[in-house]
Structures are given as C-alpha cells and as structure tokens.
Amino acid sequence: MSEHPVRPFAPQDDAFRWSDVELRTYKEEGTAPFRAVTRQTLFSRPDMRGELRYFEIAAGGHSTLERHLHAHAVVILRGRGAVLVGDRVFPVGAHDLVSVPSLTWHQFRAAPDAPLGFLCMVDAERDRPQLPGPEDLADLRANAAVAAFLAGS
Ligand code: MN
C-alpha cells in the first residue's frame, strides 16, 4: 500500500483527527471495561517494530485498567486528567510524558470537564492485556489515592 507522505492534521468537532486515518473504537465492545475512548493508529508499518497511536478520552471517560508485558510510552497532547501507574496516581496535562513499565497496572482518566488526548508508542507485536481480579483490585484500593482514582472521584 502506498500512502501519501504527509497526512494533514484536520481537527473535527473539537476532536483531534488526521486525514486518511481511520477513527476506531478503542477496543471491541464488551472485551474490557472502558468509557468514551477513540483510537487512531497513526503509524503501523511492516518495516518498523513499533506503532504510534492517538487515543482520545472524552470528558469523564477512562481507558481500561490493565497490565501487560509490553510497555507504553505516552505523550499527552491535549486536555487534562489523571493516570494510574502502578500504585501511584498523577495529574497529567498537555506535553507530559508518561512511562508505563512492563506488568504495571495503568489507567488513564479524563477530567470531568476536559478530554484527554495522547500519543502512545507501543510494540507492534504485543501480548494481550491482563485485567485485574478481585484480589488485584483489593490490593490497589488499599491505597486511598488509588481507590479514589478508580472510583472516578
Ligand atoms: Mn495498556
């Protein structure tokens, strides 16, 4: 497949969009809990081992709470919110860099009144995310800040 070397940025309806990039749902519905997340795969090439995706979480939405062997390197592009990495919660905003190490619980949440849009660099070939079981959730909620984050407050 030949692609045009430049695919312009084309904001639509107050959302970040690139021309000729398919707007997809974040994951298959019903496979994992999440809310109000879209995904655009900006770069996925057979001659590179990484992929670059852009996710946008609408105000009040969140990504799946998960962990996996592969790591994430994230650049926040717009909006604000908070991120859980391991057993710590951090406020994030535009231009923050977020490192998610291997096998570390993580979740992104947009603020109630602002979206959270970010680039995510990831291995093209990667393991499937693991979801927390009851014991994992109990361990996470033992930390008050994490419990408040997971409750969306
Ligand atoms: Mn992940």
Coordinates of C-alpha atoms and ligand atoms in Angstrom, one line a residue:
M1 CA 0.0 0.0 0.0
S2 CA 1.4 3.4 -0.9
E3 CA 0.4 6.2 1.3
H4 CA 0.9 9.9 0.9
P5 CA 4.0 11.0 2.7
V6 CA 2.0 13.8 4.5
R7 CA -1.4 13.2 6.1
P8 CA -2.5 16.6 7.4
F9 CA -3.9 17.3 10.8
A10 CA -7.6 18.0 10.4
P11 CA -9.4 18.8 13.7
Q12 CA -13.1 18.0 13.6
D13 CA -15.9 18.7 16.1
D14 CA -13.3 19.8 18.7
A15 CA -11.5 16.5 18.4
F16 CA -8.0 15.7 17.1
R17 CA -8.2 13.9 13.7
W18 CA -5.8 13.2 11.0
S19 CA -6.9 12.9 7.4
D20 CA -6.9 9.4 5.9
V21 CA -6.6 7.8 9.4
E22 CA -9.5 5.6 10.4
L23 CA -11.2 6.6 13.6
R24 CA -11.8 3.4 15.6
T25 CA -13.3 2.4 18.9
Y26 CA -10.6 1.8 21.5
K27 CA -11.3 -1.9 21.9
E28 CA -14.0 -4.3 20.8
E29 CA -17.1 -3.6 22.8
G30 CA -17.5 -6.0 25.7
T31 CA -13.9 -7.2 25.9
A32 CA -12.9 -4.9 28.7
P33 CA -14.4 -2.0 30.7
F34 CA -13.7 1.4 29.3
R35 CA -15.7 4.6 28.6
A36 CA -15.7 7.1 25.8
V37 CA -12.3 6.4 24.1
T38 CA -11.4 6.6 20.4
R39 CA -8.2 5.4 18.7
Q40 CA -6.4 6.4 15.6
T41 CA -3.4 4.3 14.5
L42 CA -1.1 7.0 13.1
F43 CA 1.8 4.7 12.2
S44 CA 1.8 0.9 11.8
R45 CA 4.4 -0.2 9.3
P46 CA 5.9 -3.6 8.4
D47 CA 9.3 -2.1 8.4
M48 CA 9.1 -0.8 12.0
R49 CA 8.7 -2.7 15.3
G50 CA 6.7 0.0 16.9
E51 CA 3.3 1.5 16.4
L52 CA 2.1 5.1 17.2
R53 CA -1.5 5.5 18.2
Y54 CA -3.5 8.5 19.2
F55 CA -6.2 8.0 21.8
E56 CA -8.8 10.5 22.9
I57 CA -10.8 10.0 26.0
A58 CA -13.9 12.3 26.2
A59 CA -14.5 14.2 29.4
G60 CA -15.5 11.8 32.2
G61 CA -14.2 8.8 30.3
H62 CA -11.4 6.3 31.0
S63 CA -9.3 3.6 29.5
T64 CA -9.2 0.0 30.7
L65 CA -7.4 -0.8 33.9
E66 CA -4.9 -3.3 32.8
R67 CA -1.3 -4.6 32.7
H68 CA 0.8 -6.5 30.2
L69 CA 4.3 -7.4 29.4
H70 CA 4.7 -4.7 26.8
A71 CA 5.5 -1.1 27.9
H72 CA 3.8 2.1 26.8
A73 CA 5.5 5.5 26.1
V74 CA 2.8 8.2 26.2
V75 CA 2.8 11.9 25.3
I76 CA -0.2 13.9 26.4
L77 CA -1.3 16.2 23.5
R78 CA -4.4 17.9 24.8
G79 CA -6.7 18.2 27.7
R80 CA -6.1 17.0 31.2
G81 CA -6.8 14.2 33.5
A82 CA -5.0 11.7 35.7
V83 CA -3.1 8.5 35.2
L84 CA -2.6 5.5 37.5
V85 CA 0.9 3.9 37.1
G86 CA 1.5 1.0 39.4
D87 CA 0.3 2.2 42.9
R88 CA 0.5 5.9 42.2
V89 CA -1.8 8.5 40.7
F90 CA -0.6 11.5 38.8
P91 CA -2.3 14.5 37.3
V92 CA -1.4 14.9 33.6
G93 CA -1.8 17.6 31.0
A94 CA -0.5 18.6 27.6
H95 CA 3.1 17.7 26.9
D96 CA 3.6 15.5 29.9
L97 CA 5.4 12.2 29.2
V98 CA 4.1 9.1 30.8
S99 CA 6.1 5.9 31.1
V100 CA 4.3 2.7 31.8
P101 CA 6.7 -0.2 32.5
S102 CA 6.1 -3.8 31.8
L103 CA 3.5 -5.6 34.0
T104 CA 2.4 -2.4 35.7
W105 CA -1.3 -1.6 36.4
H106 CA -2.3 1.5 34.5
Q107 CA -5.4 3.5 33.6
F108 CA -6.0 6.9 32.0
R109 CA -8.9 9.1 33.1
A110 CA -10.0 12.4 31.5
A111 CA -11.1 15.2 33.8
P112 CA -14.9 15.6 34.3
D113 CA -14.8 18.7 32.2
A114 CA -12.0 18.1 29.7
P115 CA -10.9 15.5 27.2
L116 CA -7.6 13.7 27.5
G117 CA -5.8 13.1 24.2
F118 CA -2.4 11.3 23.9
L119 CA 0.0 9.6 21.7
C120 CA 1.0 6.1 22.7
M121 CA 4.0 4.3 21.3
V122 CA 3.9 0.5 21.7
D123 CA 5.4 -2.7 20.3
A124 CA 3.6 -3.7 17.1
E125 CA 3.6 -7.3 18.3
R126 CA 2.5 -7.4 21.9
D127 CA 0.8 -9.6 24.5
R128 CA -2.8 -9.3 25.4
P129 CA -3.7 -7.1 28.3
Q130 CA -4.5 -8.7 31.7
L131 CA -7.5 -7.4 33.6
P132 CA -7.4 -7.2 37.5
G133 CA -9.1 -9.9 39.5
P134 CA -10.8 -9.2 42.9
E135 CA -7.5 -9.6 44.8
D136 CA -5.7 -7.2 42.5
L137 CA -8.5 -4.7 42.9
A138 CA -8.4 -5.1 46.7
D139 CA -4.6 -4.5 46.7
L140 CA -5.0 -1.4 44.5
R141 CA -7.8 0.0 46.6
A142 CA -5.8 -0.4 49.8
N143 CA -4.2 2.9 48.7
A144 CA -6.7 5.7 49.4
A145 CA -5.5 7.8 46.4
V146 CA -5.8 4.8 44.1
A147 CA -9.2 3.9 45.5
A148 CA -10.4 7.5 44.8
F149 CA -9.0 7.4 41.3
L150 CA -10.6 4.1 40.5
A151 CA -14.0 5.4 41.8
G152 CA -13.7 8.3 39.4
S153 CA -13.6 10.9 42.1
Ligands
MN1 MN -2.1 -0.7 28.2

